[in-house]
Short mmCIF file of N, CA and C in Angstrom, two decimals:
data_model
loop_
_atom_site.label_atom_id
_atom_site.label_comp_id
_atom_site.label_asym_id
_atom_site.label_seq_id
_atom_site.Cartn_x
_atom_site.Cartn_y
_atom_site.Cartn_z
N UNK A 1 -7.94 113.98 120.01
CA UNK A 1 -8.77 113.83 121.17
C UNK A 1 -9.91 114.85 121.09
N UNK A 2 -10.99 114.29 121.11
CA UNK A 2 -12.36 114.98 121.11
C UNK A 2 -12.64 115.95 122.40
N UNK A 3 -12.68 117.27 122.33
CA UNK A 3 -13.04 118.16 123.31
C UNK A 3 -14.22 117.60 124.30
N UNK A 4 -14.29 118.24 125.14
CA UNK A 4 -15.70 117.74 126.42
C UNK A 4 -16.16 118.92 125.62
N UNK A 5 -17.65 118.92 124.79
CA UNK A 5 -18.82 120.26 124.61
C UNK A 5 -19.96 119.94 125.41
N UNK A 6 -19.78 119.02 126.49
CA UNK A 6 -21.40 119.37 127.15
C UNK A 6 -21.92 120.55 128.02
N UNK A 7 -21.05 121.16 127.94
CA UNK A 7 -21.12 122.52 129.11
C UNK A 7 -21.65 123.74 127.42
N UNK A 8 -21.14 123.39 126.64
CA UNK A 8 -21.22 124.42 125.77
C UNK A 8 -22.70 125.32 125.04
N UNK A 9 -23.28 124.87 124.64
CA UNK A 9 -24.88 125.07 124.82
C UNK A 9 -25.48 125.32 126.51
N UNK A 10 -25.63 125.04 127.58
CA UNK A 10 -25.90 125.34 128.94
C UNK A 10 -24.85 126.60 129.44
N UNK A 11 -24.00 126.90 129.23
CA UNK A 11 -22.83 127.65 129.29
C UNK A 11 -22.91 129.17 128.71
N UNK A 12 -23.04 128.73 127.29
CA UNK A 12 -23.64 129.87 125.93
C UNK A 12 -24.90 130.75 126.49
N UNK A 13 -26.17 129.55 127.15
CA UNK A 13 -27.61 130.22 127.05
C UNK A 13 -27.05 131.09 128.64
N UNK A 14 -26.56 130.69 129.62
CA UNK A 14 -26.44 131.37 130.50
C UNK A 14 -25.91 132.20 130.53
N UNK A 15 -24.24 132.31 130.32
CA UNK A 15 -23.71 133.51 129.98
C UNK A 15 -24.31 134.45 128.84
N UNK A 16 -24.85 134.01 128.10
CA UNK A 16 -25.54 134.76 127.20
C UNK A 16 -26.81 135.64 127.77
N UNK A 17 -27.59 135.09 128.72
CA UNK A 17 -28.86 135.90 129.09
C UNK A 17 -27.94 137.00 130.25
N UNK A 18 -26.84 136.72 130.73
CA UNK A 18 -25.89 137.80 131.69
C UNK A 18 -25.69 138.99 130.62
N UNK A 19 -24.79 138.71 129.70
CA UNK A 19 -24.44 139.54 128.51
C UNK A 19 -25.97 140.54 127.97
N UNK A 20 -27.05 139.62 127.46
CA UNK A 20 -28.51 140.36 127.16
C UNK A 20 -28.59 141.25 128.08
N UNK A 21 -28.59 140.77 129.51
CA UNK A 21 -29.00 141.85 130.51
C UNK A 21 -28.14 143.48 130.32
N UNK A 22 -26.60 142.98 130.54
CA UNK A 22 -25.62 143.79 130.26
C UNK A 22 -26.33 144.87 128.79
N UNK A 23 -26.21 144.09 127.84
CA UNK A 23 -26.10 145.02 126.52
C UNK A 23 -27.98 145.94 126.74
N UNK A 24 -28.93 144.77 127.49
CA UNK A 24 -30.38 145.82 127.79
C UNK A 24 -30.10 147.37 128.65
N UNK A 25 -28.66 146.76 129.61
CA UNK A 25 -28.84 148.09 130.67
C UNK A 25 -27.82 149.06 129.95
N UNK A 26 -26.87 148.39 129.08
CA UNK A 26 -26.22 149.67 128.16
C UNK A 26 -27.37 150.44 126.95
N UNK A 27 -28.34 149.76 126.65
CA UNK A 27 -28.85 150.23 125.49
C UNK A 27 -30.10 151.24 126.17
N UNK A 28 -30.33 151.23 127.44
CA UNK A 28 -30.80 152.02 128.22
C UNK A 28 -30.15 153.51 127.80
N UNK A 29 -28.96 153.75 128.20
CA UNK A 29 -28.22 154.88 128.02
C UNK A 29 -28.07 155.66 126.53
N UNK A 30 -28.59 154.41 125.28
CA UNK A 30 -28.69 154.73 123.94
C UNK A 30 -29.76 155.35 123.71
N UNK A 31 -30.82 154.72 124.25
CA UNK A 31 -32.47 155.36 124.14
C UNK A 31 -32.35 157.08 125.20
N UNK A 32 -31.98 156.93 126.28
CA UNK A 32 -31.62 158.16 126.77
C UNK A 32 -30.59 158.68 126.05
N UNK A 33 -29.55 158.24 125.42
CA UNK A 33 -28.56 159.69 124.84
C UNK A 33 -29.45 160.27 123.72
N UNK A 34 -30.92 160.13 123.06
CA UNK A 34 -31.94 161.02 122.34
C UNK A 34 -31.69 162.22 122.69
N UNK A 35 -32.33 162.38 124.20
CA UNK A 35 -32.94 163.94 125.32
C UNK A 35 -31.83 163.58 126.10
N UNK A 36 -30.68 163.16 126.51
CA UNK A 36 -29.80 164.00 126.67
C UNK A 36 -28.10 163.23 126.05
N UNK A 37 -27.51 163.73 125.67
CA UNK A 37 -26.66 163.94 124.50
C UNK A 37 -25.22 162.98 125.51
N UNK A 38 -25.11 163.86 126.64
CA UNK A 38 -24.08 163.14 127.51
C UNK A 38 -23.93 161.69 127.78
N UNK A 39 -25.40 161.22 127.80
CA UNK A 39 -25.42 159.26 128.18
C UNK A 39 -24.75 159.07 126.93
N UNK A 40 -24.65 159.31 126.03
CA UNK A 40 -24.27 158.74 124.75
C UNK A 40 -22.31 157.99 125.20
N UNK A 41 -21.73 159.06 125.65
CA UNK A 41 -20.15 158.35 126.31
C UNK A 41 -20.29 157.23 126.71
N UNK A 42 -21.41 157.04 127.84
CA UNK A 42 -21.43 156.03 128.94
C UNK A 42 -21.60 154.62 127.45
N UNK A 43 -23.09 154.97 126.88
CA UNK A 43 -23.53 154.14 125.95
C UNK A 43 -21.92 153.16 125.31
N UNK A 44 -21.01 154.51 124.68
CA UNK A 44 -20.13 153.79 123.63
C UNK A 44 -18.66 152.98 125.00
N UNK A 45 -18.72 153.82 126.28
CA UNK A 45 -18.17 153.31 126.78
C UNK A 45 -18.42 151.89 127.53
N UNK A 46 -19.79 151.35 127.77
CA UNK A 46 -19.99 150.36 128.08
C UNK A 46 -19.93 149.61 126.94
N UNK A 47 -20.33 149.56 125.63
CA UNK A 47 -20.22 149.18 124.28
C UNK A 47 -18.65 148.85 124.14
N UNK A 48 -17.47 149.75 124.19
CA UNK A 48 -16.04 149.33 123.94
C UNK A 48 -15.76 148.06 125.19
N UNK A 49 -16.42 147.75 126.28
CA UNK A 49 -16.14 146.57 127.10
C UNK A 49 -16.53 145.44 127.19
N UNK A 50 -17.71 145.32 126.20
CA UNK A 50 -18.23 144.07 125.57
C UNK A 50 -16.92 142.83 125.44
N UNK A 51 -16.39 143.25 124.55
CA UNK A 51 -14.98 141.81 124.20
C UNK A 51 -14.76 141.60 125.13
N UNK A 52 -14.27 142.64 126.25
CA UNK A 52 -13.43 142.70 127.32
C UNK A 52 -14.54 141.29 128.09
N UNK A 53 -15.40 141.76 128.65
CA UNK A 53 -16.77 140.48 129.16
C UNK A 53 -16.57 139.77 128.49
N UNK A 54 -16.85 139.81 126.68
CA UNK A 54 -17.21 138.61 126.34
C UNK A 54 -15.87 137.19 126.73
N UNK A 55 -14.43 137.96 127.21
CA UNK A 55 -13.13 137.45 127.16
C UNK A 55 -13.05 136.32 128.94
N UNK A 56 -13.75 137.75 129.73
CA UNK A 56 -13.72 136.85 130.92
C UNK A 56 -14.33 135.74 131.25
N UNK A 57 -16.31 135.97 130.17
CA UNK A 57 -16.96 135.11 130.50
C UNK A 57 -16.18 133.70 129.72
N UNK A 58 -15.44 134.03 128.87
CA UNK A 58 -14.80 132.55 128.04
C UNK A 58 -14.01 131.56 129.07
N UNK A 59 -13.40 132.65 129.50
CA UNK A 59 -12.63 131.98 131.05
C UNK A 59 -13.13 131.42 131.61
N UNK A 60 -14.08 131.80 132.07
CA UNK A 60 -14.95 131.26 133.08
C UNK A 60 -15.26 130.02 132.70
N UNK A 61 -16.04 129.95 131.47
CA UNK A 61 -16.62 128.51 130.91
C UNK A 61 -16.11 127.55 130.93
N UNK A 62 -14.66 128.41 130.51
CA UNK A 62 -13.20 127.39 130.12
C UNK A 62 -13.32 126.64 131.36
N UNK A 63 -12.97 127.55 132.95
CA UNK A 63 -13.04 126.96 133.93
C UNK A 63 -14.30 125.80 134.48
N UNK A 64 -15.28 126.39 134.06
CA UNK A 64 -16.64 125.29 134.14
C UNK A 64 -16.34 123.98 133.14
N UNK A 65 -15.94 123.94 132.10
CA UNK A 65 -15.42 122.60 131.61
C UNK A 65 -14.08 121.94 132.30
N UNK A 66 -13.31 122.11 133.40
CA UNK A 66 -12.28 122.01 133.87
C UNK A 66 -11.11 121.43 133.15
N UNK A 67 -10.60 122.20 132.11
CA UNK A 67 -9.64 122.00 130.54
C UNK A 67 -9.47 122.86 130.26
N UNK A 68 -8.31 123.06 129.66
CA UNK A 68 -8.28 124.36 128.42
C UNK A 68 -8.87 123.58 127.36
N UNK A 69 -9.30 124.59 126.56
CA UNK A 69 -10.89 124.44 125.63
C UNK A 69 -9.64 124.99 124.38
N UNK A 70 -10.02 124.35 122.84
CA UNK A 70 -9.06 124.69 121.98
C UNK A 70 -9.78 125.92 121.10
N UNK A 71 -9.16 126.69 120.70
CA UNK A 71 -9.38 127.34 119.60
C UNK A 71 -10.94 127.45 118.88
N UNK A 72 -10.90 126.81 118.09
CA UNK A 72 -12.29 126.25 117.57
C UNK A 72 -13.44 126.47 118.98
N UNK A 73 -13.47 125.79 120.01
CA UNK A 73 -14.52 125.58 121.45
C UNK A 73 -15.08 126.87 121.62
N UNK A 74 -13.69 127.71 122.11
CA UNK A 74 -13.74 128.73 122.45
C UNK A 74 -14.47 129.93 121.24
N UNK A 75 -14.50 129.48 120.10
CA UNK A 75 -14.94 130.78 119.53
C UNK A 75 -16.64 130.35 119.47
N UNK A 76 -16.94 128.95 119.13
CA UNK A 76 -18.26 128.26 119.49
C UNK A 76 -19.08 129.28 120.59
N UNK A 77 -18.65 129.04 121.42
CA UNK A 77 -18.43 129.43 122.51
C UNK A 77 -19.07 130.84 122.33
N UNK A 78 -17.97 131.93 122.06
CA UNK A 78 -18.36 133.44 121.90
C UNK A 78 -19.52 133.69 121.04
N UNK A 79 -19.77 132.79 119.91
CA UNK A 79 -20.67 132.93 118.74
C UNK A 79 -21.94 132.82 119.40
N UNK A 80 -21.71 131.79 120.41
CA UNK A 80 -23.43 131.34 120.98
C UNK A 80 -23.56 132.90 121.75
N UNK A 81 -22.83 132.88 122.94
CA UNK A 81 -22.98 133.96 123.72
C UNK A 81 -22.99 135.10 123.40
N UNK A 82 -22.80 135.35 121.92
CA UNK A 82 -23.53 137.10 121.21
C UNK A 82 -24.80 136.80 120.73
N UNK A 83 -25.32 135.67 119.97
CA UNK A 83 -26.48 134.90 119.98
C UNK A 83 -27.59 134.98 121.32
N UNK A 84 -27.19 133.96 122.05
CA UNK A 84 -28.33 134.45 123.08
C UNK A 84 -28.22 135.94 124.01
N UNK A 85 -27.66 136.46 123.55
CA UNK A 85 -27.32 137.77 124.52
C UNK A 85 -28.17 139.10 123.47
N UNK A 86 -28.26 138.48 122.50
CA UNK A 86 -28.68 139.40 121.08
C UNK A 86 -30.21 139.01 120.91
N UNK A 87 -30.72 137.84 121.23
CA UNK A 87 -31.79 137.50 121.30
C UNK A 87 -32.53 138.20 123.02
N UNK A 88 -32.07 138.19 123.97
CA UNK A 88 -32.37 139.12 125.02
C UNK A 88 -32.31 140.62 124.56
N UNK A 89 -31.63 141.05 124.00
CA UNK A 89 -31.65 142.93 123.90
C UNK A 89 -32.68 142.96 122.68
N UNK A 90 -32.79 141.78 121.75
CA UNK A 90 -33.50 142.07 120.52
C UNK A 90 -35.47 142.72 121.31
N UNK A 91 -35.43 142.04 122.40
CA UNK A 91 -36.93 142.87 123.15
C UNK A 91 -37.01 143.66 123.50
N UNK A 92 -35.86 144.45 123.74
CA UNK A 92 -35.46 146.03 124.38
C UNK A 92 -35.92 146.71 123.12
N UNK A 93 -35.04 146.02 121.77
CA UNK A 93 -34.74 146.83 120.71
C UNK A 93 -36.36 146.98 119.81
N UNK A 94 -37.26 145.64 120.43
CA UNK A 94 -38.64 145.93 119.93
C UNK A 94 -38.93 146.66 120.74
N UNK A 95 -39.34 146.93 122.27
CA UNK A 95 -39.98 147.38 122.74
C UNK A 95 -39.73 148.89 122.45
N UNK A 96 -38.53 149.47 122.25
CA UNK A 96 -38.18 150.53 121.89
C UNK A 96 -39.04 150.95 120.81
N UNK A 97 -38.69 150.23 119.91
CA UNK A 97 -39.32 150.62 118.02
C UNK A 97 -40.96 150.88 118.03
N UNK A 98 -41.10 149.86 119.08
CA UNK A 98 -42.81 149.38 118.94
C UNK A 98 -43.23 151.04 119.70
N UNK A 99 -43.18 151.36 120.83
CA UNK A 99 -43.68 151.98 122.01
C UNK A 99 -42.87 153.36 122.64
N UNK A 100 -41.53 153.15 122.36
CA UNK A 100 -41.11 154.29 122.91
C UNK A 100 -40.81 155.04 121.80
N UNK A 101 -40.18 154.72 120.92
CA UNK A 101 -39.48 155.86 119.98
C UNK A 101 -40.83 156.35 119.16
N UNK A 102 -40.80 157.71 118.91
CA UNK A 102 -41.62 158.40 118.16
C UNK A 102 -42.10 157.36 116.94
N UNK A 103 -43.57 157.85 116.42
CA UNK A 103 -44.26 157.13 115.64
C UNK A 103 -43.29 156.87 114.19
N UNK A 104 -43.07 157.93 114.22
CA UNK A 104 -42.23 158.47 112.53
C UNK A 104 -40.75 158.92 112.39
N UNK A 105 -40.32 157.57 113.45
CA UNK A 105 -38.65 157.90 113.61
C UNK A 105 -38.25 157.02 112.01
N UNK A 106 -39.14 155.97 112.02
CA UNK A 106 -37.95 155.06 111.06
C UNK A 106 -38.33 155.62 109.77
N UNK A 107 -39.76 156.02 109.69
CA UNK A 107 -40.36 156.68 108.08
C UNK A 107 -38.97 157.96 107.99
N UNK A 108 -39.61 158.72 109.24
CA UNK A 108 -38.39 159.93 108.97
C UNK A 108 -36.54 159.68 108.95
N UNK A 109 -36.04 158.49 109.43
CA UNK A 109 -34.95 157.98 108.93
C UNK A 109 -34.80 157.67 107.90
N UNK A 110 -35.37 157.15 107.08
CA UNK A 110 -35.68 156.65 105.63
C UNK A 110 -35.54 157.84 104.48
N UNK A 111 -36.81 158.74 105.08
CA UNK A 111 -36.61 159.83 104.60
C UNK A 111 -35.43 160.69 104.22
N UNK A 112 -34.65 161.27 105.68
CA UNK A 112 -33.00 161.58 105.77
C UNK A 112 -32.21 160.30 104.78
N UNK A 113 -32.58 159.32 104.88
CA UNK A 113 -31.41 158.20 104.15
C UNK A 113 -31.55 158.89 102.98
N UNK A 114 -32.76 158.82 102.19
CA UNK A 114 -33.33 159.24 100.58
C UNK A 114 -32.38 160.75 100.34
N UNK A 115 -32.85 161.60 101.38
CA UNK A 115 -32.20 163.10 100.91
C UNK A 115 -30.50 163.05 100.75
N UNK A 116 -30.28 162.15 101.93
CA UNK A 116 -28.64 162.22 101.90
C UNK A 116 -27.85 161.70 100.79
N UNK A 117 -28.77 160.25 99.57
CA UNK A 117 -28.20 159.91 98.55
C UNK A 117 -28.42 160.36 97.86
N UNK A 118 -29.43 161.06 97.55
CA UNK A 118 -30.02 162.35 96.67
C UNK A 118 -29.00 163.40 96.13
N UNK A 119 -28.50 164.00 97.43
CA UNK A 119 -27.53 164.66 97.40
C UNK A 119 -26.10 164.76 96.86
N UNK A 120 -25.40 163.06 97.76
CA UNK A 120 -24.70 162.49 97.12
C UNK A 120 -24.91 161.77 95.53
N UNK A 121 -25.51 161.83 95.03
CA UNK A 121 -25.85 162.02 93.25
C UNK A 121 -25.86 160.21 93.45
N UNK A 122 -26.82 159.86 94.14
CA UNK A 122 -26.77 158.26 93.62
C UNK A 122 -27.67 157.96 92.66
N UNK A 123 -28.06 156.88 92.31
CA UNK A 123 -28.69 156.91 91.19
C UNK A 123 -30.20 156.75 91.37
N UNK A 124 -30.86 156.88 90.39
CA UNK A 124 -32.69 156.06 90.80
C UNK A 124 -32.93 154.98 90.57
N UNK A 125 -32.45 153.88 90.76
CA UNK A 125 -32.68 152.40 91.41
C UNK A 125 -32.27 152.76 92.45
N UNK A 126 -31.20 153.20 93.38
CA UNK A 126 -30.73 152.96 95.05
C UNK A 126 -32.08 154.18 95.39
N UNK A 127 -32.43 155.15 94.63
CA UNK A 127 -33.32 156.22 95.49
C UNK A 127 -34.37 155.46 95.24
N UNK A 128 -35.01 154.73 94.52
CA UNK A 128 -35.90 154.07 94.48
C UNK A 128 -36.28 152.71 95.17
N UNK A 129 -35.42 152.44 95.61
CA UNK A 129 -34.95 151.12 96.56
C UNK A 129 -35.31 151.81 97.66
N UNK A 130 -34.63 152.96 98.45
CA UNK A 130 -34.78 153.38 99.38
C UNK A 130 -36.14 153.95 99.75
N UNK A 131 -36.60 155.04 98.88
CA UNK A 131 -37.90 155.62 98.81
C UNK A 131 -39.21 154.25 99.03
N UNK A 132 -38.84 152.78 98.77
CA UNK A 132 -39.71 151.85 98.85
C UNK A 132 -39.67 150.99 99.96
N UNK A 133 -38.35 151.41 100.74
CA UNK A 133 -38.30 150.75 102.32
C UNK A 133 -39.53 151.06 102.77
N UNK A 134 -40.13 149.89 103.26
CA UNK A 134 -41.07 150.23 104.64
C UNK A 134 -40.28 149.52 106.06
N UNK A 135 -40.07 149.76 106.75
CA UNK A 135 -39.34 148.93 107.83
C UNK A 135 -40.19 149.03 109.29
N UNK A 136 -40.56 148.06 110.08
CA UNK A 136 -40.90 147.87 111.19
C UNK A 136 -40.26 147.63 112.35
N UNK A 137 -41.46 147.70 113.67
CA UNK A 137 -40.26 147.18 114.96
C UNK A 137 -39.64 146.04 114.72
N UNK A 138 -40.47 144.60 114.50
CA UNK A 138 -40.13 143.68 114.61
C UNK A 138 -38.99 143.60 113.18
N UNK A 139 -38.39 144.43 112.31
CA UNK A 139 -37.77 144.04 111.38
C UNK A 139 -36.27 144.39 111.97
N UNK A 140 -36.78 145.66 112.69
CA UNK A 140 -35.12 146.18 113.56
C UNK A 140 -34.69 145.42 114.49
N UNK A 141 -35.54 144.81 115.21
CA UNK A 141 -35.51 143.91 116.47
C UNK A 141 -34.65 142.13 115.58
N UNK A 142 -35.32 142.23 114.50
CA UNK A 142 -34.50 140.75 113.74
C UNK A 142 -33.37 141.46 113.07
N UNK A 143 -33.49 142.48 112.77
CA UNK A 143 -31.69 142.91 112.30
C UNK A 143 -30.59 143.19 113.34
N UNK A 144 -31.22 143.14 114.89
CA UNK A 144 -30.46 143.60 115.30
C UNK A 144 -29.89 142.82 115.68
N UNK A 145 -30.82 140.97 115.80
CA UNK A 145 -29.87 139.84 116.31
C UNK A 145 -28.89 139.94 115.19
N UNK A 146 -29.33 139.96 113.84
CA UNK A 146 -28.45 139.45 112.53
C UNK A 146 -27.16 140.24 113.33
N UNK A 147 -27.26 141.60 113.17
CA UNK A 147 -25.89 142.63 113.52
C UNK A 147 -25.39 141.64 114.59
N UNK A 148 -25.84 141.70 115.72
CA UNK A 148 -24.99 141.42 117.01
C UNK A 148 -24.48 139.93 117.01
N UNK A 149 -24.92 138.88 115.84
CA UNK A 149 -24.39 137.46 115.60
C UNK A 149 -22.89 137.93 114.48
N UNK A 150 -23.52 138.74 113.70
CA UNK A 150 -21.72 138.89 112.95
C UNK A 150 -21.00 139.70 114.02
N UNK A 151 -21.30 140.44 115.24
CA UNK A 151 -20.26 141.03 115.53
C UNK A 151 -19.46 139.90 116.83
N UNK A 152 -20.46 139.28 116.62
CA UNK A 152 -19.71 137.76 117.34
C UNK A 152 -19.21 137.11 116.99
N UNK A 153 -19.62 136.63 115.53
CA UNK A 153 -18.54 136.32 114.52
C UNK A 153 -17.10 136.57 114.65
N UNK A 154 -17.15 137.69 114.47
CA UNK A 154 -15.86 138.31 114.08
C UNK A 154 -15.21 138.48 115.71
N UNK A 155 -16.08 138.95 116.43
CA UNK A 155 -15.29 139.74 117.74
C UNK A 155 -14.51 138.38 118.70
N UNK A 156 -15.28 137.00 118.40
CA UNK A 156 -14.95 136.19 118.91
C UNK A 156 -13.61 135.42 118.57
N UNK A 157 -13.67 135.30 117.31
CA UNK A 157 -12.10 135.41 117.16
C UNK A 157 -10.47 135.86 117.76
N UNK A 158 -10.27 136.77 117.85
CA UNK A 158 -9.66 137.30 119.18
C UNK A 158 -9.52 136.68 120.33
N UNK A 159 -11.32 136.55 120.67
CA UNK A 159 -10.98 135.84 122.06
C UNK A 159 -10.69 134.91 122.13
N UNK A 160 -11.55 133.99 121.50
CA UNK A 160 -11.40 132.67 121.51
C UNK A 160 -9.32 132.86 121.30
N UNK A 161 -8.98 132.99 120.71
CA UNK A 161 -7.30 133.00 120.26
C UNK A 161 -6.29 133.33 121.66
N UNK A 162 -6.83 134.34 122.69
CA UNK A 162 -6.23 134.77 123.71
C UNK A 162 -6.45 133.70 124.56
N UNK A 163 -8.21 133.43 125.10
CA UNK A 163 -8.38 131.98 125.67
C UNK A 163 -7.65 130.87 125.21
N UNK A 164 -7.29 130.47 124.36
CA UNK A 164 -7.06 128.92 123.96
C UNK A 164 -5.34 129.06 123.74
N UNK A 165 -4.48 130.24 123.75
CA UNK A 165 -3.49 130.45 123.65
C UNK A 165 -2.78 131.15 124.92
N UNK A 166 -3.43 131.57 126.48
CA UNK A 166 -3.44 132.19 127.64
C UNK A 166 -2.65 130.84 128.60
N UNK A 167 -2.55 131.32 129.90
CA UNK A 167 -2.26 130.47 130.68
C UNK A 167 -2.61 128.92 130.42
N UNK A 168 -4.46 128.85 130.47
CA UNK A 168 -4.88 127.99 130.56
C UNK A 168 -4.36 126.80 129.79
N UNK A 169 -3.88 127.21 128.43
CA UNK A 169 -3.32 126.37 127.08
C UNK A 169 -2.42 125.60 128.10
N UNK A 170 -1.36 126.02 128.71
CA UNK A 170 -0.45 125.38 129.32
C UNK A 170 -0.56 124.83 130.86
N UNK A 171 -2.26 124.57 130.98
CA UNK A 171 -2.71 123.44 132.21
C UNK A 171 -2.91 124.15 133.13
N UNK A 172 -2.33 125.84 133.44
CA UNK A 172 -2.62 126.24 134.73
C UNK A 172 -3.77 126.74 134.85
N UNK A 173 -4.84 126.03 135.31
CA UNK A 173 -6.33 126.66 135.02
C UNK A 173 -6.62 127.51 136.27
N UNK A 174 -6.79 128.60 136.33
CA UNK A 174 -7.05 129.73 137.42
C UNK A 174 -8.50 129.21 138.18
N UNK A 175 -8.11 128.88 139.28
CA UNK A 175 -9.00 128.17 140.36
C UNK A 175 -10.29 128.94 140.48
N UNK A 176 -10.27 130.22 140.57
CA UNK A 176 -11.01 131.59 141.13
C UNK A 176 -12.07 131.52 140.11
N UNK A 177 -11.87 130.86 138.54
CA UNK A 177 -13.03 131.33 137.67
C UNK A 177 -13.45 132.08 136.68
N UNK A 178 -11.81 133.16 136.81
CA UNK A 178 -12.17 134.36 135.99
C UNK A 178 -10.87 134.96 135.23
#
């Protein structure tokens, strides 16, 4: 029997621009833990509750398709919603690169990368590889969807497995939503 996916794409982009918002107002606390050191907790502590969201919003959907959703749906599902949620913070993560962070953060990251393999005795192809990075806003801003789509990849797994194996598997679909 063929799953209902019409909620799944409409479902994904919405919960997904909730999640963007979420990961823009945690990455707030990243750009501030620079000048001061303490936001940095808040940063990794809103960061460790991501699954936790990404778990309820599955519920939820689950509940907006009125079914338990199988295995497979459900991770669909999580993959989109780190997707469009990664495509919302990816403008934070330009606007950052472009405008706020110092002119010569990523040259001078590059730099530190070079000294640190230097050190560690790597060879001259990787120091030469490195020494030839040029990297931009807009290149961090597209790596950062790449990052935040594998960590959906992977992170969705789990959920999707708790969703599709939870109450709901066995018909009692929680009225409330969540």
């Amino acid at each position: 029997m063929e799953e209902d996916k019409r909620f799944l794409l409409k479902g994904a982009m919405s919960y997904g621009f909730a999640m963007g918002l979420y990961w823009v107002f945690k990455y707030l606390f990243f750009v501030l833990g620079f000048s001061y050191a303490f936001l940095n907790v808040f940063y990794w502590s809103f960061t460790l509750l991501v699954p936790v969201i990404a778990y309820r919003m599955t519920l939820r959907y689950q509940t907006l398709v009125g079914k338990p959703v199988g295995f497979f749906h459900a991770w669909q599902f999580g993959v989109m919603l780190y997707f469009f949620a990664a495509i919302v913070v990816s403008l934070a993560h330009y606007v950052f690169y472009r405008y706020l962070a110092p002119p010569d953060l990523l040259t001078n990251t590059i730099h530190e990368m070079e000294a640190m393999l230097r050190r560690e005795g790597a060879g001259a192809d990787v120091l030469s590889a490195v020494k030839d990075l040029r990297v931009t806003p807009i290149q961090m801003a597209i790596q950062g969807i790449f990052n935040n789509v594998l960590y959906g990849i992977l992170f969705s797994i789990p959920v999707a497995f708790l969703v599709s194996r939870g109450k709901a598997r066995n018909g009692e679909m929680n009225k409330s939503g969540i």
